[in-house]
Amino acid sequence: MRGGPGFTLIEAVVVVAIAAILLAVGVPSFSAFLDRSRVTAEVNQLLSDLALARSEAVTRRGRVVLCRSAQPAAADAICAGDGTDWGSGWIVFADHAVAGTAFQRDPAEAAEAVIRAHVPASSRITIQANPALAGFAVTADGTLWLLNGDPLTTLGGGEPIRFDVAAAASAHGRSLCVAASGRVRTSSRFGAC
């Protein structure tokens, strides 16, 4: 005689086994999807912040700087020196050349307030600049310069400046290329412009 409504032990074991198989197939795919999404988000944020710096420079009729920073979320955030590792984040600020030091943020100067600070959402993402640089200065006419005041052509022999954004534990990555003219684009190949 059969008992009341419900599942037998064998039915429950079969359902659990099927669920385990589906999870074993689906979790790696989901992890890869998350890595690709994180990489895309960081590339889009850097692209957006470069466009913001250009827009703010034109709007303010002055120089705006986007630079890598060791502590971008701190109230006293400043630009870090030349380097390839942009993984800790960056800041965008209006550079007041008269009140502060040119191409460097003076946290005590109200005219040099941070417009946007970006801290990467995941420590699993690496952001590498090639060649090493501290950041960009954008002038009122929208032209990009290095933070020492030199044109972009002086860095890398005229080759585009490349930001490689990758998920640390996988092969998912994208490159952002900044041409000497200041044109910014994403590359269809990782590690190349």
Coordinates of N, CA and C in Angstrom, one line a residue:
M1 N 0.8 -1.2 0.0 CA 0.0 0.0 0.0 C 0.9 1.2 0.0
R2 N 0.5 2.2 -0.8 CA 1.3 3.5 -0.9 C 0.9 4.4 0.2
G3 N 1.9 5.2 0.7 CA 1.6 6.2 1.7 C 0.9 7.4 1.1
G4 N 0.9 8.5 1.9 CA 0.2 9.7 1.5 C 1.0 10.4 0.4
P5 N 0.5 11.6 0.1 CA 1.2 12.4 -1.0 C 2.6 12.8 -0.6
G6 N 3.5 12.9 -1.6 CA 4.8 13.3 -1.3 C 5.8 12.6 -2.3
F7 N 7.1 12.7 -2.0 CA 8.1 12.1 -2.9 C 8.7 10.9 -2.2
T8 N 9.1 9.9 -3.0 CA 9.9 8.8 -2.4 C 11.3 9.2 -2.3
L9 N 12.1 8.5 -1.6 CA 13.5 8.8 -1.4 C 14.2 8.7 -2.8
I10 N 13.9 7.8 -3.6 CA 14.5 7.6 -4.9 C 14.2 8.8 -5.8
E11 N 13.0 9.3 -5.8 CA 12.6 10.4 -6.6 C 13.4 11.7 -6.1
A12 N 13.6 11.9 -4.8 CA 14.3 13.0 -4.3 C 15.8 12.9 -4.7
V13 N 16.4 11.7 -4.6 CA 17.8 11.6 -5.0 C 18.0 11.8 -6.4
V14 N 17.1 11.4 -7.3 CA 17.2 11.7 -8.7 C 17.1 13.2 -9.0
V15 N 16.2 13.9 -8.4 CA 16.1 15.3 -8.6 C 17.4 16.0 -8.1
V16 N 17.9 15.6 -7.0 CA 19.2 16.2 -6.5 C 20.3 16.0 -7.4
A17 N 20.4 14.8 -8.0 CA 21.5 14.4 -8.9 C 21.4 15.3 -10.2
I18 N 20.2 15.4 -10.7 CA 20.0 16.3 -11.9 C 20.3 17.7 -11.6
A19 N 19.9 18.2 -10.4 CA 20.3 19.6 -10.1 C 21.8 19.8 -9.9
A20 N 22.5 18.8 -9.4 CA 24.0 18.8 -9.2 C 24.6 18.9 -10.6
I21 N 24.1 18.1 -11.5 CA 24.7 18.1 -12.9 C 24.5 19.4 -13.6
L22 N 23.3 20.0 -13.4 CA 23.0 21.3 -14.0 C 23.9 22.4 -13.4
L23 N 24.1 22.4 -12.1 CA 25.0 23.3 -11.5 C 26.4 23.2 -11.9
A24 N 26.9 21.9 -12.1 CA 28.3 21.7 -12.5 C 28.5 22.2 -13.9
V25 N 27.5 22.2 -14.7 CA 27.7 22.7 -16.1 C 27.5 24.2 -16.1
G26 N 26.6 24.7 -15.3 CA 26.2 26.2 -15.3 C 27.1 27.1 -14.6
V27 N 27.7 26.7 -13.5 CA 28.5 27.6 -12.6 C 29.8 28.1 -13.4
P28 N 30.5 27.3 -14.0 CA 31.7 27.8 -14.8 C 31.3 28.8 -15.8
S29 N 30.2 28.6 -16.5 CA 29.7 29.5 -17.5 C 29.3 30.8 -16.9
F30 N 28.7 30.7 -15.8 CA 28.3 31.9 -15.1 C 29.5 32.7 -14.6
S31 N 30.5 32.0 -14.1 CA 31.7 32.7 -13.6 C 32.4 33.4 -14.8
A32 N 32.4 32.8 -16.0 CA 33.0 33.5 -17.1 C 32.2 34.7 -17.5
F33 N 30.9 34.5 -17.5 CA 30.0 35.7 -17.8 C 30.2 36.8 -16.8
L34 N 30.4 36.5 -15.5 CA 30.7 37.6 -14.5 C 32.0 38.3 -14.8
D35 N 33.1 37.5 -15.2 CA 34.4 38.1 -15.5 C 34.3 39.0 -16.7
R36 N 33.6 38.5 -17.8 CA 33.4 39.4 -19.0 C 32.6 40.6 -18.6
S37 N 31.6 40.5 -17.8 CA 30.8 41.7 -17.4 C 31.7 42.7 -16.6
R38 N 32.5 42.2 -15.7 CA 33.4 43.1 -14.9 C 34.4 43.8 -15.8
V39 N 35.0 43.1 -16.7 CA 35.9 43.7 -17.7 C 35.3 44.8 -18.5
T40 N 34.1 44.5 -19.0 CA 33.4 45.4 -19.8 C 33.0 46.7 -19.0
A41 N 32.6 46.5 -17.8 CA 32.2 47.6 -16.9 C 33.4 48.5 -16.7
E42 N 34.6 48.0 -16.4 CA 35.8 48.8 -16.2 C 36.3 49.5 -17.4
V43 N 36.2 48.8 -18.6 CA 36.6 49.5 -19.8 C 35.6 50.7 -20.1
N44 N 34.3 50.4 -19.9 CA 33.4 51.5 -20.2 C 33.5 52.6 -19.2
Q45 N 33.9 52.3 -18.0 CA 34.1 53.4 -17.0 C 35.3 54.3 -17.3
L46 N 36.4 53.7 -17.8 CA 37.5 54.4 -18.2 C 37.2 55.3 -19.4
L47 N 36.6 54.7 -20.3 CA 36.1 55.4 -21.6 C 35.2 56.6 -21.2
S48 N 34.3 56.3 -20.3 CA 33.4 57.4 -19.9 C 34.1 58.5 -19.1
D49 N 35.1 58.1 -18.3 CA 35.8 59.1 -17.5 C 36.7 60.0 -18.4
L50 N 37.3 59.4 -19.5 CA 38.0 60.2 -20.4 C 37.1 61.1 -21.2
A51 N 35.9 60.7 -21.5 CA 35.0 61.6 -22.2 C 34.5 62.7 -21.2
L52 N 34.3 62.3 -19.9 CA 34.0 63.3 -18.9 C 35.0 64.4 -18.8
A53 N 36.3 64.0 -18.7 CA 37.4 64.9 -18.6 C 37.4 65.9 -19.7
R54 N 37.2 65.4 -20.9 CA 37.2 66.2 -22.1 C 36.0 67.2 -22.1
S55 N 34.9 66.7 -21.7 CA 33.7 67.5 -21.6 C 33.8 68.6 -20.6
E56 N 34.3 68.2 -19.4 CA 34.5 69.2 -18.3 C 35.5 70.3 -18.7
A57 N 36.6 69.9 -19.4 CA 37.6 70.8 -19.8 C 37.0 71.9 -20.8
V58 N 36.2 71.4 -21.7 CA 35.6 72.3 -22.7 C 34.6 73.2 -21.9
T59 N 33.8 72.6 -21.1 CA 32.8 73.4 -20.3 C 33.4 74.4 -19.4
R60 N 34.4 74.0 -18.7 CA 35.1 74.9 -17.7 C 36.1 75.9 -18.3
R61 N 36.4 75.6 -19.6 CA 37.4 76.4 -20.3 C 38.7 76.4 -19.6
G62 N 39.1 75.3 -19.1 CA 40.3 75.1 -18.4 C 40.8 73.7 -18.5
R63 N 41.8 73.4 -17.7 CA 42.4 72.0 -17.8 C 41.8 71.1 -16.8
V64 N 41.5 69.9 -17.2 CA 41.0 68.8 -16.4 C 41.9 67.6 -16.5
V65 N 42.2 67.0 -15.4 CA 43.1 65.9 -15.3 C 42.4 64.6 -14.9
L66 N 42.8 63.5 -15.6 CA 42.4 62.2 -15.2 C 43.7 61.5 -14.9
C67 N 43.9 61.0 -13.7 CA 45.1 60.4 -13.3 C 44.9 59.2 -12.4
R68 N 45.9 58.3 -12.4 CA 45.8 57.1 -11.5 C 46.0 57.6 -10.1
S69 N 45.4 57.0 -9.1 CA 45.5 57.4 -7.7 C 45.6 56.1 -6.9
A70 N 46.4 56.2 -5.9 CA 46.5 55.0 -4.9 C 45.3 54.9 -4.1
Q71 N 44.6 56.0 -3.7 CA 43.5 56.1 -2.9 C 42.4 57.0 -3.5
P72 N 41.8 56.6 -4.6 CA 40.9 57.6 -5.3 C 39.7 58.0 -4.5
A73 N 39.2 57.2 -3.5 CA 38.0 57.5 -2.7 C 38.3 58.4 -1.5
A74 N 39.6 58.6 -1.2 CA 40.0 59.5 -0.1 C 39.7 60.9 -0.4
A75 N 39.4 61.7 0.6 CA 39.2 63.1 0.5 C 40.4 63.8 0.0
D76 N 41.6 63.4 0.4 CA 42.9 64.0 0.0 C 43.5 63.2 -1.1
A77 N 42.7 62.6 -2.0 CA 43.3 61.9 -3.2 C 44.2 62.7 -4.0
I78 N 45.3 62.2 -4.4 CA 46.2 62.9 -5.3 C 46.6 61.9 -6.4
C79 N 47.3 62.4 -7.4 CA 47.8 61.6 -8.5 C 49.0 60.8 -8.1
A80 N 49.0 59.6 -8.5 CA 50.2 58.7 -8.3 C 51.2 59.0 -9.5
G81 N 52.4 58.7 -9.3 CA 53.4 58.9 -10.4 C 53.2 57.9 -11.6
D82 N 54.1 58.0 -12.5 CA 54.0 57.1 -13.7 C 54.0 55.7 -13.2
G83 N 53.2 54.9 -13.9 CA 53.1 53.5 -13.5 C 52.2 52.7 -14.5
T84 N 52.3 51.4 -14.5 CA 51.5 50.6 -15.4 C 50.2 50.1 -14.7
D85 N 50.3 50.1 -13.4 CA 49.1 49.5 -12.6 C 48.1 50.6 -12.3
W86 N 47.0 50.5 -13.0 CA 45.8 51.4 -12.7 C 44.7 50.7 -11.9
G87 N 45.1 49.6 -11.4 CA 44.1 48.7 -10.7 C 43.5 49.3 -9.4
S88 N 44.1 50.3 -8.8 CA 43.6 50.9 -7.6 C 42.5 52.0 -7.9
G89 N 42.5 52.4 -9.1 CA 41.5 53.4 -9.5 C 42.1 54.7 -10.0
W90 N 41.3 55.7 -10.3 CA 41.7 57.0 -10.8 C 40.8 58.1 -10.3
I91 N 41.2 59.3 -10.5 CA 40.4 60.5 -10.2 C 40.4 61.4 -11.4
V92 N 39.3 62.2 -11.5 CA 39.1 63.3 -12.5 C 38.9 64.5 -11.7
F93 N 39.7 65.6 -12.0 CA 39.6 66.8 -11.2 C 39.9 68.0 -12.1
A94 N 39.4 69.2 -11.8 CA 39.7 70.4 -12.5 C 41.1 70.9 -12.0
D95 N 42.0 71.1 -12.9 CA 43.4 71.5 -12.5 C 43.5 73.0 -12.6
H96 N 43.5 73.7 -11.4 CA 43.6 75.1 -11.3 C 45.1 75.5 -11.4
A97 N 45.6 75.9 -12.5 CA 47.0 76.1 -12.7 C 47.6 77.2 -11.9
V98 N 46.7 78.2 -11.6 CA 47.2 79.4 -10.8 C 47.3 79.1 -9.4
A99 N 46.2 78.5 -8.8 CA 46.2 78.2 -7.4 C 47.0 77.0 -6.9
G100 N 47.1 76.0 -7.7 CA 47.8 74.8 -7.3 C 49.0 74.5 -8.2
T101 N 49.6 73.3 -7.9 CA 50.7 72.8 -8.8 C 50.1 72.3 -10.0
A102 N 50.7 72.7 -11.2 CA 50.2 72.2 -12.5 C 50.2 70.7 -12.6
F103 N 49.2 70.1 -13.1 CA 49.1 68.7 -13.4 C 49.0 67.8 -12.1
Q104 N 48.8 68.4 -10.9 CA 48.8 67.7 -9.7 C 47.7 68.3 -8.8
R105 N 46.9 67.4 -8.2 CA 45.8 67.9 -7.3 C 46.3 68.4 -6.0
D106 N 45.9 69.5 -5.6 CA 46.1 70.1 -4.2 C 44.8 69.9 -3.4
P107 N 44.7 68.9 -2.6 CA 43.5 68.7 -1.8 C 43.0 69.8 -1.0
A108 N 43.9 70.7 -0.6 CA 43.5 71.9 0.2 C 42.9 73.0 -0.7
E109 N 43.0 72.9 -2.0 CA 42.6 74.0 -2.9 C 41.1 73.6 -3.4
A110 N 40.2 74.4 -3.0 CA 38.8 74.2 -3.3 C 38.5 74.2 -4.8
A111 N 39.3 74.9 -5.6 CA 39.1 75.0 -7.0 C 39.5 73.6 -7.7
E112 N 40.2 72.8 -7.0 CA 40.7 71.5 -7.5 C 39.9 70.3 -6.9
A113 N 38.6 70.5 -6.8 CA 37.8 69.4 -6.2 C 37.7 68.3 -7.2
V114 N 37.6 67.1 -6.7 CA 37.5 65.9 -7.5 C 36.1 65.9 -8.2
I115 N 36.1 65.7 -9.5 CA 34.8 65.6 -10.2 C 34.3 64.2 -10.2
R116 N 35.2 63.2 -10.3 CA 34.8 61.9 -10.2 C 35.9 61.0 -9.7
A117 N 35.7 60.1 -8.8 CA 36.7 59.2 -8.3 C 36.2 57.8 -8.7
H118 N 37.1 57.0 -9.2 CA 36.6 55.6 -9.5 C 37.5 54.6 -8.8
V119 N 36.9 53.7 -8.1 CA 37.5 52.6 -7.5 C 37.0 51.3 -8.2
P120 N 37.8 50.5 -8.8 CA 37.3 49.3 -9.4 C 36.4 48.5 -8.5
A121 N 35.3 47.9 -9.1 CA 34.3 47.2 -8.3 C 34.8 45.8 -7.8
S122 N 35.9 45.3 -8.5 CA 36.3 44.0 -8.1 C 37.8 43.9 -8.1
S123 N 38.4 43.3 -7.1 CA 39.8 43.1 -7.1 C 40.3 42.0 -8.1
R124 N 39.4 41.3 -8.7 CA 39.7 40.3 -9.7 C 40.0 40.9 -11.0
I125 N 39.9 42.2 -11.2 CA 40.2 42.8 -12.5 C 41.5 43.5 -12.4
T126 N 42.4 43.4 -13.4 CA 43.6 44.1 -13.5 C 43.5 45.1 -14.6
I127 N 44.1 46.3 -14.4 CA 44.1 47.4 -15.4 C 45.6 47.8 -15.5
Q128 N 46.1 47.5 -16.7 CA 47.5 47.8 -17.0 C 47.6 48.8 -18.1
A129 N 48.4 49.9 -17.9 CA 48.7 50.9 -18.9 C 50.0 50.5 -19.7
N130 N 50.0 50.7 -21.0 CA 51.2 50.4 -21.7 C 51.4 51.5 -22.7
P131 N 52.4 52.3 -22.6 CA 53.5 52.3 -21.7 C 53.0 53.0 -20.3
A132 N 53.9 53.0 -19.4 CA 53.6 53.5 -18.0 C 53.3 55.0 -18.1
L133 N 52.3 55.4 -17.4 CA 51.9 56.9 -17.4 C 51.1 57.2 -16.1
A134 N 51.2 58.4 -15.7 CA 50.4 58.9 -14.5 C 49.0 59.3 -14.9
G135 N 48.8 59.7 -16.1 CA 47.4 60.2 -16.5 C 47.5 61.1 -17.6
F136 N 46.3 61.8 -17.8 CA 46.1 62.7 -18.9 C 45.7 64.1 -18.4
A137 N 46.1 65.1 -19.1 CA 45.5 66.4 -18.9 C 44.8 66.8 -20.2
V138 N 43.5 67.3 -20.0 CA 42.7 67.7 -21.2 C 42.6 69.2 -21.1
T139 N 43.0 69.9 -22.2 CA 42.9 71.4 -22.2 C 41.5 71.8 -22.7
A140 N 41.3 73.1 -22.6 CA 40.0 73.7 -23.0 C 39.5 73.4 -24.4
D141 N 40.5 73.1 -25.3 CA 40.1 72.8 -26.7 C 39.9 71.3 -26.9
G142 N 40.0 70.5 -25.8 CA 39.7 69.1 -25.9 C 40.9 68.2 -26.2
T143 N 42.1 68.9 -26.3 CA 43.3 68.1 -26.6 C 43.9 67.4 -25.4
L144 N 44.3 66.2 -25.6 CA 44.9 65.4 -24.5 C 46.4 65.6 -24.4
W145 N 47.0 65.7 -23.2 CA 48.4 65.8 -23.0 C 48.8 64.9 -21.8
L146 N 50.1 64.6 -21.7 CA 50.6 63.9 -20.6 C 50.6 64.8 -19.4
L147 N 50.8 64.2 -18.2 CA 50.8 65.1 -17.0 C 52.0 65.9 -16.8
N148 N 53.0 65.7 -17.6 CA 54.2 66.6 -17.6 C 54.1 67.7 -18.6
G149 N 53.0 67.8 -19.3 CA 52.8 68.8 -20.3 C 53.2 68.5 -21.7
D150 N 53.8 67.3 -21.9 CA 54.2 66.8 -23.2 C 53.0 66.3 -24.0
P151 N 53.1 66.4 -25.3 CA 52.0 65.7 -26.1 C 52.1 64.2 -26.0
L152 N 51.0 63.6 -26.4 CA 50.9 62.1 -26.3 C 51.9 61.4 -27.2
T153 N 52.3 62.1 -28.3 CA 53.2 61.5 -29.2 C 54.6 61.2 -28.6
T154 N 55.0 61.9 -27.5 CA 56.3 61.7 -26.9 C 56.3 60.4 -26.1
L155 N 55.2 59.8 -25.9 CA 55.2 58.6 -25.1 C 54.9 57.4 -26.0
G156 N 55.8 56.5 -26.1 CA 55.5 55.3 -26.9 C 55.8 55.4 -28.4
G157 N 56.6 56.5 -28.7 CA 57.0 56.7 -30.1 C 55.8 56.8 -31.1
G158 N 54.8 57.4 -30.6 CA 53.6 57.7 -31.5 C 52.6 56.5 -31.6
E159 N 53.0 55.4 -30.9 CA 52.0 54.3 -30.8 C 50.9 54.7 -29.9
P160 N 49.7 54.1 -30.1 CA 48.6 54.4 -29.1 C 49.0 54.0 -27.7
I161 N 48.5 54.7 -26.7 CA 48.6 54.3 -25.3 C 47.5 53.2 -25.1
R162 N 47.8 52.1 -24.5 CA 46.9 51.0 -24.4 C 46.6 50.7 -22.9
F163 N 45.4 50.5 -22.6 CA 45.0 50.1 -21.3 C 44.4 48.7 -21.5
D164 N 45.1 47.7 -20.9 CA 44.6 46.3 -20.9 C 43.9 46.0 -19.6
V165 N 42.6 45.6 -19.8 CA 41.7 45.3 -18.7 C 41.4 43.8 -18.8
A166 N 41.7 43.1 -17.7 CA 41.5 41.6 -17.8 C 41.0 41.1 -16.4
A167 N 40.3 40.0 -16.5 CA 39.9 39.3 -15.3 C 41.1 38.5 -14.9
A168 N 41.5 38.6 -13.6 CA 42.7 38.0 -13.1 C 42.8 36.5 -13.3
A169 N 41.8 35.8 -13.2 CA 41.8 34.3 -13.2 C 41.3 33.7 -14.5
S170 N 41.2 34.5 -15.5 CA 40.7 33.9 -16.8 C 41.3 34.7 -18.0
A171 N 40.9 34.2 -19.1 CA 41.5 34.8 -20.3 C 40.6 35.9 -20.9
H172 N 39.7 36.4 -20.1 CA 38.8 37.5 -20.6 C 39.4 38.8 -20.4
G173 N 39.6 39.5 -21.5 CA 40.2 40.8 -21.4 C 39.8 41.7 -22.6
R174 N 39.9 43.0 -22.4 CA 39.7 44.0 -23.5 C 40.8 45.1 -23.4
S175 N 41.0 45.7 -24.5 CA 42.0 46.8 -24.5 C 41.3 48.1 -24.9
L176 N 41.8 49.2 -24.3 CA 41.3 50.5 -24.6 C 42.5 51.2 -25.2
C177 N 42.4 51.9 -26.4 CA 43.5 52.5 -27.0 C 43.2 54.0 -27.1
V178 N 44.3 54.8 -26.7 CA 44.2 56.2 -26.8 C 45.3 56.6 -27.9
A179 N 44.8 57.1 -29.0 CA 45.7 57.5 -30.1 C 46.4 58.9 -29.7
A180 N 47.4 59.2 -30.4 CA 48.2 60.4 -30.2 C 47.3 61.6 -30.5
S181 N 46.3 61.5 -31.3 CA 45.3 62.5 -31.6 C 44.3 62.8 -30.5
G182 N 44.3 61.8 -29.5 CA 43.3 61.9 -28.4 C 42.1 61.0 -28.6
R183 N 42.0 60.4 -29.8 CA 40.8 59.5 -30.1 C 40.9 58.3 -29.2
V184 N 39.8 57.9 -28.6 CA 39.8 56.8 -27.7 C 38.9 55.7 -28.3
R185 N 39.3 54.5 -28.3 CA 38.5 53.4 -28.9 C 38.8 52.1 -28.1
T186 N 37.9 51.1 -28.2 CA 38.2 49.8 -27.7 C 38.8 49.0 -28.9
S187 N 39.7 48.1 -28.5 CA 40.3 47.2 -29.5 C 39.6 45.9 -29.7
S188 N 39.5 45.4 -30.9 CA 38.9 44.1 -31.0 C 39.8 42.9 -30.6
R189 N 41.1 43.2 -30.4 CA 42.0 42.2 -29.9 C 42.6 42.6 -28.5
F190 N 42.7 41.7 -27.6 CA 43.3 42.1 -26.3 C 44.8 42.2 -26.4
G191 N 45.3 43.2 -25.9 CA 46.8 43.4 -25.9 C 47.3 44.0 -27.1
A192 N 46.4 44.6 -28.0 CA 46.9 45.2 -29.2 C 45.9 46.3 -29.6
C193 N 46.4 47.3 -30.2 CA 45.6 48.5 -30.7 C 45.5 48.5 -32.2

